CSV table of C-alpha atoms in Angstrom, one decimal:
chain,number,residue,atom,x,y,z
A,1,UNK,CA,-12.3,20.8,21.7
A,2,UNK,CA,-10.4,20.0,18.9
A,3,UNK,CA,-11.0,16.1,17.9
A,4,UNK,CA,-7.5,14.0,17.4
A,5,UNK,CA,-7.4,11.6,14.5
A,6,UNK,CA,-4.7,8.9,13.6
A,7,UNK,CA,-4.8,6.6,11.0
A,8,UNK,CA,-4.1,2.6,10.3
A,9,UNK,CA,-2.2,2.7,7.3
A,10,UNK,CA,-1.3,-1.0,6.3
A,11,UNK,CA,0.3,-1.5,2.4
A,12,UNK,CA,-0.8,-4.4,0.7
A,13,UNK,CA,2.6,-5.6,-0.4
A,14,UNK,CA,2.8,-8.8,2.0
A,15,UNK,CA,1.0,-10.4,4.6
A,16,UNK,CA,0.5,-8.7,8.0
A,17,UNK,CA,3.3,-10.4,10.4
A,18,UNK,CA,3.6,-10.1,14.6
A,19,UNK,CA,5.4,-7.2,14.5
A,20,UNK,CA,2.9,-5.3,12.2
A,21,UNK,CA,0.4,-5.9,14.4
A,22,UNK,CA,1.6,-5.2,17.3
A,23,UNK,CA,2.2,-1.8,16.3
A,24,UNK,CA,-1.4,-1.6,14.7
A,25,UNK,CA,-3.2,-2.8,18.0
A,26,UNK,CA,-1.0,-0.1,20.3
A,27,UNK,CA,-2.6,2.4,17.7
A,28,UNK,CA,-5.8,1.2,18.3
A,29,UNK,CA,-5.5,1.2,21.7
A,30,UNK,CA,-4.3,4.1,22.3
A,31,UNK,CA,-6.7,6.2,19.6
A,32,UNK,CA,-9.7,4.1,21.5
A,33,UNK,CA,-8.3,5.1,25.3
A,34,UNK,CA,-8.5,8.5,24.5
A,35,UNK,CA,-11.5,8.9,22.2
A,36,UNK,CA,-9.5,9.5,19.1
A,37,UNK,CA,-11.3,9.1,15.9
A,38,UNK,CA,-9.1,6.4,13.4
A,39,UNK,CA,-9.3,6.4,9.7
A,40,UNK,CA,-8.2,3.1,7.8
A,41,UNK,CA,-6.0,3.5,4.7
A,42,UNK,CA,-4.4,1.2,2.2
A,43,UNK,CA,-1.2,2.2,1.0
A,44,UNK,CA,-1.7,1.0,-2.2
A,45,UNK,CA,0.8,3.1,-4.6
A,46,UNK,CA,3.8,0.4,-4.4
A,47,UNK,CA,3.0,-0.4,-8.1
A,48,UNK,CA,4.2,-3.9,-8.6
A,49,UNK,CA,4.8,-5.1,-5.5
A,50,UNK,CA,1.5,-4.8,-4.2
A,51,UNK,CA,-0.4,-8.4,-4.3
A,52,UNK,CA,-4.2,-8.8,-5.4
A,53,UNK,CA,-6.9,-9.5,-2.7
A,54,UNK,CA,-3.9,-8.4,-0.1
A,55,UNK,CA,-5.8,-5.4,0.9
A,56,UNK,CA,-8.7,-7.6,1.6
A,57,UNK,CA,-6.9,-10.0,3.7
A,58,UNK,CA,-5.2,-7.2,5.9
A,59,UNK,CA,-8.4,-6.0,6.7
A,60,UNK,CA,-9.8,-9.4,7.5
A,61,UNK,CA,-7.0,-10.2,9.7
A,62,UNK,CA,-7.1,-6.6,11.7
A,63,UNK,CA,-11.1,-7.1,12.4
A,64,UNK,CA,-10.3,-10.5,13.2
A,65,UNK,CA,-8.0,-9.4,15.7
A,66,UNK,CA,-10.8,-7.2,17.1
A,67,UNK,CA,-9.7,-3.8,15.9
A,68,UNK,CA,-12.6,-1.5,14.1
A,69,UNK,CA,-12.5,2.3,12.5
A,70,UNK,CA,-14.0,5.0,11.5
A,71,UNK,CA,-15.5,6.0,8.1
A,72,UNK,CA,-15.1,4.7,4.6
A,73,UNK,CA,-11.2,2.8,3.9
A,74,UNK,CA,-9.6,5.2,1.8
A,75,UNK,CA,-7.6,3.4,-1.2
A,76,UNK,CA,-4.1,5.9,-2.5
A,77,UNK,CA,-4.6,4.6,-6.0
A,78,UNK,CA,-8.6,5.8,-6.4
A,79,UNK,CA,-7.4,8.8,-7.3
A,80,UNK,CA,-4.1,10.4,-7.6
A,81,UNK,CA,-5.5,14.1,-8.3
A,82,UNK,CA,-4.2,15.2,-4.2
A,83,UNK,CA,-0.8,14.3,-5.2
A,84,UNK,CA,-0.7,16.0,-8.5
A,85,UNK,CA,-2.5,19.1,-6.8
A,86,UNK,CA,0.6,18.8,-4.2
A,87,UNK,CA,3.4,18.1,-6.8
A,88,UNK,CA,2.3,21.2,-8.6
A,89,UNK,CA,2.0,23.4,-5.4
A,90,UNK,CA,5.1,22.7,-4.5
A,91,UNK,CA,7.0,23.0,-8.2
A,92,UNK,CA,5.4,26.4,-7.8
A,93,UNK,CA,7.0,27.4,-5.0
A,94,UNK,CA,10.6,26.0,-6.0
A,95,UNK,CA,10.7,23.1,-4.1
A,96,UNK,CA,10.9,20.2,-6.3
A,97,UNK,CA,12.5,19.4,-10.0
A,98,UNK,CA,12.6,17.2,-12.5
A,99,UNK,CA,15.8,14.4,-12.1
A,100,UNK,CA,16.7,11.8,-14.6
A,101,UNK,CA,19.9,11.0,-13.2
A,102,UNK,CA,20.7,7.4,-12.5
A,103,UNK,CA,21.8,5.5,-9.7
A,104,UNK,CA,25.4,4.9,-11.4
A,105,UNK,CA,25.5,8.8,-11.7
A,106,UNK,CA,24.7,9.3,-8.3
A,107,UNK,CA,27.0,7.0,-7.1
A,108,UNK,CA,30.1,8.5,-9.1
A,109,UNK,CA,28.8,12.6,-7.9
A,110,UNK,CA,31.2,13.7,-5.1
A,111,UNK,CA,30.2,13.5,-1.9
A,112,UNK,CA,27.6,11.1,-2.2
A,113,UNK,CA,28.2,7.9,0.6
A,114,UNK,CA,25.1,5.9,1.2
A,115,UNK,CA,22.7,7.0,3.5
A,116,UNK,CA,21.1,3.7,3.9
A,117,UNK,CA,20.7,0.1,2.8
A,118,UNK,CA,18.8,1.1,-0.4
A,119,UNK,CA,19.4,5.0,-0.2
A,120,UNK,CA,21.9,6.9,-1.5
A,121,UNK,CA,23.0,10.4,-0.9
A,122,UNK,CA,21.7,12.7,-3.6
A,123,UNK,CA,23.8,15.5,-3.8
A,124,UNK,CA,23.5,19.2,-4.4
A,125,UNK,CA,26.0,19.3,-6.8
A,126,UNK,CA,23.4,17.4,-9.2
A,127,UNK,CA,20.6,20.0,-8.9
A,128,UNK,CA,19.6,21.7,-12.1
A,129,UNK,CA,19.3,25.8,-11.9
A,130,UNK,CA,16.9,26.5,-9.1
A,131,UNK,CA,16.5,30.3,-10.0
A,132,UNK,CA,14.3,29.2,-12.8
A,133,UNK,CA,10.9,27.8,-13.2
A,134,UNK,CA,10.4,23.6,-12.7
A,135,UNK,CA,6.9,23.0,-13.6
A,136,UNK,CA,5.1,19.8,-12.7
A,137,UNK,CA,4.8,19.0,-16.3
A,138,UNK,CA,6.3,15.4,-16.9
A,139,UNK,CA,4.5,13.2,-14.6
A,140,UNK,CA,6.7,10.2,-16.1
A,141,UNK,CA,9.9,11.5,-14.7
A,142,UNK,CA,11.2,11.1,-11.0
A,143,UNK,CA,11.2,14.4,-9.5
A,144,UNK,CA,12.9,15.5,-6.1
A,145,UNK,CA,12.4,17.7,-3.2
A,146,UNK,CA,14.5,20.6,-2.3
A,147,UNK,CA,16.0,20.0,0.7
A,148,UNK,CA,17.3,22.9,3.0
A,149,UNK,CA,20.6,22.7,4.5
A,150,UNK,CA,19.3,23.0,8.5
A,151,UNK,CA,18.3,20.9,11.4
A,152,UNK,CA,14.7,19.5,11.5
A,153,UNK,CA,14.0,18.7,15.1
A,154,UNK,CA,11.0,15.8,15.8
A,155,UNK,CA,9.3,16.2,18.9
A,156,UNK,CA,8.0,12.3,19.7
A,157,UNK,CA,5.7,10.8,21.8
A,158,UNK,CA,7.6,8.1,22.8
A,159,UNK,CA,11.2,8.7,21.3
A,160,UNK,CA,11.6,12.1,22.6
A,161,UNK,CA,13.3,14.8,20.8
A,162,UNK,CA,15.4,14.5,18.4
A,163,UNK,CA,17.4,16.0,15.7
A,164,UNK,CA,18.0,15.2,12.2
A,165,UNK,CA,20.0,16.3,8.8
A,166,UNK,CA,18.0,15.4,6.2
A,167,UNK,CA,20.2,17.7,4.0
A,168,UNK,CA,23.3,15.5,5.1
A,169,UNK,CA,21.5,12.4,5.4
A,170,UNK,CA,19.8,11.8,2.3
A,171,UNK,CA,20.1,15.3,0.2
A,172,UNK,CA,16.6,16.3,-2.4
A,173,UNK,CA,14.6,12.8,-1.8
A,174,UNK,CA,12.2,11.5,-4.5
A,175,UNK,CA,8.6,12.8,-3.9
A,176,UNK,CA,7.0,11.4,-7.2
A,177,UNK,CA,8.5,8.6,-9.0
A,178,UNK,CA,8.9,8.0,-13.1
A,179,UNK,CA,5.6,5.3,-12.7
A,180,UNK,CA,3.6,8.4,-12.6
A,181,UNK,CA,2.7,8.3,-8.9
A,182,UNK,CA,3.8,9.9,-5.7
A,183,UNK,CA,6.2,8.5,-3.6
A,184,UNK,CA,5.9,7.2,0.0
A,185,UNK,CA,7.0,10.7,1.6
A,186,UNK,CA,5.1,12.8,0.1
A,187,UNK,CA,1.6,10.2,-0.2
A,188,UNK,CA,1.6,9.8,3.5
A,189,UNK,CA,1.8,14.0,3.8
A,190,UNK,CA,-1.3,14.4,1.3
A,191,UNK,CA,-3.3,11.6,2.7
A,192,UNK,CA,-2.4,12.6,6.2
A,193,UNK,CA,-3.6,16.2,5.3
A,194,UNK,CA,-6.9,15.0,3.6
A,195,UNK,CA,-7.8,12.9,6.2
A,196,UNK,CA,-7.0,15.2,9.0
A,197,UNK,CA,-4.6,13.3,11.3
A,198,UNK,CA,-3.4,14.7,14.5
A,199,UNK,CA,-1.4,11.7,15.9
A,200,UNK,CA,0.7,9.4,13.7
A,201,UNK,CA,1.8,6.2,15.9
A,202,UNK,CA,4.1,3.7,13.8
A,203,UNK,CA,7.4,2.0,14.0
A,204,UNK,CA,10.8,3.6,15.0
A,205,UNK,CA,12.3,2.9,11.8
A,206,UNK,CA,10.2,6.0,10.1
A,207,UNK,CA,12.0,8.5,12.6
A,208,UNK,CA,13.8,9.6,9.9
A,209,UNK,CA,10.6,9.8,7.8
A,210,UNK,CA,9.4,12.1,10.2
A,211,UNK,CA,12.1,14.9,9.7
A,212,UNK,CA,11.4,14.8,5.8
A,213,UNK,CA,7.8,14.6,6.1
A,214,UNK,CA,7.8,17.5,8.4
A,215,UNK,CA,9.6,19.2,5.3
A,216,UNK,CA,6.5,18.9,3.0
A,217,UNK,CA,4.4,19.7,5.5
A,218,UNK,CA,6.5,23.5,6.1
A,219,UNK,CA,6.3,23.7,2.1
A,220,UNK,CA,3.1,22.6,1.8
A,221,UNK,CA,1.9,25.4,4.3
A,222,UNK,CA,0.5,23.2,7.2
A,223,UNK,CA,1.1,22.1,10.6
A,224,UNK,CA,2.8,18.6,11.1
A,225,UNK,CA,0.9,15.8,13.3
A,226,UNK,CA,2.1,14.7,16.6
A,227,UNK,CA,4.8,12.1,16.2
A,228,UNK,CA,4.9,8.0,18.4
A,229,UNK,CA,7.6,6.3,17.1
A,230,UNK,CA,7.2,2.6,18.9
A,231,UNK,CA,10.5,0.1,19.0
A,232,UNK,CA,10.2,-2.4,16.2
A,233,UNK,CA,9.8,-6.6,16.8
A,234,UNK,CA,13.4,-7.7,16.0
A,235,UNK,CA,14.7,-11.6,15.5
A,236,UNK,CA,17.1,-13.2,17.6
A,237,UNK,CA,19.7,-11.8,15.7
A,238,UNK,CA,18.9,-8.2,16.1
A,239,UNK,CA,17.3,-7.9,12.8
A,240,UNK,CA,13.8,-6.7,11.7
A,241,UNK,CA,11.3,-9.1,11.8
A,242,UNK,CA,11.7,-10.6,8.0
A,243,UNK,CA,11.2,-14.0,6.5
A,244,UNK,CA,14.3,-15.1,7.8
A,245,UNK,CA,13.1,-15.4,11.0
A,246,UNK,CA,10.5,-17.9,10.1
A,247,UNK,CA,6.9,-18.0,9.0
A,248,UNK,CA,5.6,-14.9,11.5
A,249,UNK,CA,2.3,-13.9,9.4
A,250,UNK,CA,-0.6,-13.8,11.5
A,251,UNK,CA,-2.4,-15.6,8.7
A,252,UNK,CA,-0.4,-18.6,9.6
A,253,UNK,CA,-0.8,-18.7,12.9
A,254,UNK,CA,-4.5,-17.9,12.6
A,255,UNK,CA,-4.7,-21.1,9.8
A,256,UNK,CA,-2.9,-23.3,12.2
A,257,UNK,CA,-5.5,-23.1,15.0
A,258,UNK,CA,-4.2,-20.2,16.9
A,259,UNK,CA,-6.5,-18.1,18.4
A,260,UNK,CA,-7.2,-14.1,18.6
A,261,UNK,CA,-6.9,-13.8,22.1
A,262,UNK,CA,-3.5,-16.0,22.4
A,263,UNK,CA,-1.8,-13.8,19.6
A,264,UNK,CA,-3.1,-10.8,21.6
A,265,UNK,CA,-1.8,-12.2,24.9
A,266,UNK,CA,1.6,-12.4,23.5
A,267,UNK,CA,1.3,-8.7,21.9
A,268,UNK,CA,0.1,-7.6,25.7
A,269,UNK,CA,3.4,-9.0,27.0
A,270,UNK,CA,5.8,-6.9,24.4
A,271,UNK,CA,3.5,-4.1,25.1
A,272,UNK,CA,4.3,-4.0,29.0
A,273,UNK,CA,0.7,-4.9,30.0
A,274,UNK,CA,1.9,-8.2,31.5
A,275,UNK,CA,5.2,-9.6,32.1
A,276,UNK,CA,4.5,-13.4,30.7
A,277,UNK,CA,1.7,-14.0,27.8
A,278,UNK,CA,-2.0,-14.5,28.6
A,279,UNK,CA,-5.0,-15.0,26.0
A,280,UNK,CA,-6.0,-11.5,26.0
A,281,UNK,CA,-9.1,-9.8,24.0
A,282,UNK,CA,-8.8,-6.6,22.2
A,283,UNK,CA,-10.5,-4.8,24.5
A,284,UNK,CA,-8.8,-6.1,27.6
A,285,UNK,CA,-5.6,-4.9,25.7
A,286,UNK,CA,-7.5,-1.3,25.4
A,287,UNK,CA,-8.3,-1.0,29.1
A,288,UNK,CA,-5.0,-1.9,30.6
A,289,UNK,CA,-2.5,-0.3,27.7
A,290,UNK,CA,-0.5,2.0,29.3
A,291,UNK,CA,2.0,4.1,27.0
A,292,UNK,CA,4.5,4.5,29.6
A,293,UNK,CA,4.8,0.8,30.2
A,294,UNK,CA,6.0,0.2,26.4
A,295,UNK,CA,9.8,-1.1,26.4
A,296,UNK,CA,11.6,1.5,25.4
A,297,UNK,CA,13.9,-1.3,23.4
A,298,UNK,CA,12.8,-3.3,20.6
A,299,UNK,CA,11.3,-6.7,21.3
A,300,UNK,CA,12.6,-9.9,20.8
A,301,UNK,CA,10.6,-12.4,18.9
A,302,UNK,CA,11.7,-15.6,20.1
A,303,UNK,CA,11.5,-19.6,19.7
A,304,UNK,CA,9.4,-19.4,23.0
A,305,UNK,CA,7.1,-16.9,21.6
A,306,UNK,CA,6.0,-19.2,18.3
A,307,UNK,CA,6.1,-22.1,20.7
A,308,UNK,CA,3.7,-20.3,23.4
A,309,UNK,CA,1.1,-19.6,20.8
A,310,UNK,CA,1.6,-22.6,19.4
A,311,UNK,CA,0.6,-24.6,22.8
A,312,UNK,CA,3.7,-26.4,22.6
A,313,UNK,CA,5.6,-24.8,25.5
């Protein structure tokens, strides 16, 4: 029987907040449930935005919270020699190239509307010859992936199938950056390829990540991991769970007295376990998480919620 793997993959660029782990403790749960094996890896390639000791503290707070994992925590920036192995494989075979062009010039190429808040459209008509060679030879350059014009269809878990146009969406995405280090689409392909995961469960706002990574993995000659794409903890406003919602770091709530088992209680309750929060343990979480109970919208953090774990309500 062929063992299933997924991974907790948490980036040391800020502290963990409600929302982050309640998306880490459904992995758990579910890997646990079924016998999975879990790998723990720190997304550590975010250059300057990553904060010192913040690795440390993500891991304290996740055991803390009662979750464990298999194996040795794998650190991205230990060695960067699988992502330079991968850049060169895939220059090779004609799927990426070199690309100096700015932001300004991207903006001003035709056809190029935003494809995001911080993306924007990189058209073909900016593409340098593809019938000729583009070694991986200028690691201090941004260089981009080929993208084909054709449907990629993610088959989810928990979203259910959909269908995407990366071509349309985003055109040739970054895969390494002019820092001299991969970028997040094609890091989380190698790492996920190294460390053998089946199942990748995260937040709904990397759908779209999906259809790209599932690119690399086609050019990179291997098969992509099952996809569980989990609604994200939103604000009152509708928004993603962000500072301007309020202090939500677990840290906090850990510093001012709150307990495991409360902040657990009211992760059970946006999990569909039970339908008003309870101080719950991690395990107890385990036993009764139920995949098909998940709301299938995102969850609402509200002034109740920080006032429940609080005490005061």
């Amino acid at each position: 029987m062929t063992v299933r793997i997924t991974r907790l993959a948490p980036s040391p660029t800020g502290a963990l907040h409600l929302g982050n782990a309640r998306t880490f403790l459904v992995n758990w749960a579910l890997a646990r449930r079924q016998g999975w094996t879990i790998r723990m890896r720190i997304e550590d390639l975010d250059g300057p935005r990553v904060r010192p000791d913040a690795a440390e503290d993500v891991l304290d707070i996740l055991r803390w919270l009662g979750l464990d994992w298999d194996g040795d925590v794998l650190h991205q920036t230990t060695d960067l020699a699988p992502y330079v192995e991968a850049m060169r494989r895939l220059a090779a075979a004609g799927c990426a190239y070199p690309c100096a062009a700015t932001r300004r010039e991207i903006e001003q190429a035709a056809s190029a509307p935003h494809a995001g808040e911080h993306e924007l459209r990189y058209p073909p008509a900016l593409r340098p010859d593809l019938d000729r060679p583009h070694p991986f030879d200028a690691p201090d350059t941004n260089y981009r992936f080929v993208v084909p014009d054709e449907s990629i269809v993610v088959d989810d878990a928990f979203a259910g199938r959909t269908t995407h146009r990366p071509y349309d969406e985003i055109g040739d995405f970054v895969i390494w950056t002019k820092r001299g280090a991969p970028s997040y689409q094609l890091a989380v392909v190698v790492d996920d390829l190294r460390q053998g995961v089946t199942d990748v469960v995260r937040g709904d706002d990397l759908l779209p990540s999906a259809a790209r990574q599932a690119l690399l993995y086609r050019a990179l000659g291997a098969v992509e991991p099952r996809w569980c794409h989990l609604p994200l903890v939103i604000g009152e406003d509708g928004r993603r769970l962000a500072k301007r919602h309020g202090d939500t770091r677990v840290e906090t709530y850990r510093a001012s007295g709150v307990s495991a088992d409360r902040l657990i209680g009211l992760l059970a309750c946006w999990s569909g376990i039970v339908s008003a929060p309870e101080p719950m343990t991690a395990t107890t979480f385990r036993d009764a998480f139920r995949l098909d109970r998940v709301p299938t919208t995102p969850i609402i953090y509200r002034s109740t919620d920080h006032a429940w774990l609080l005490g005061t309500s």
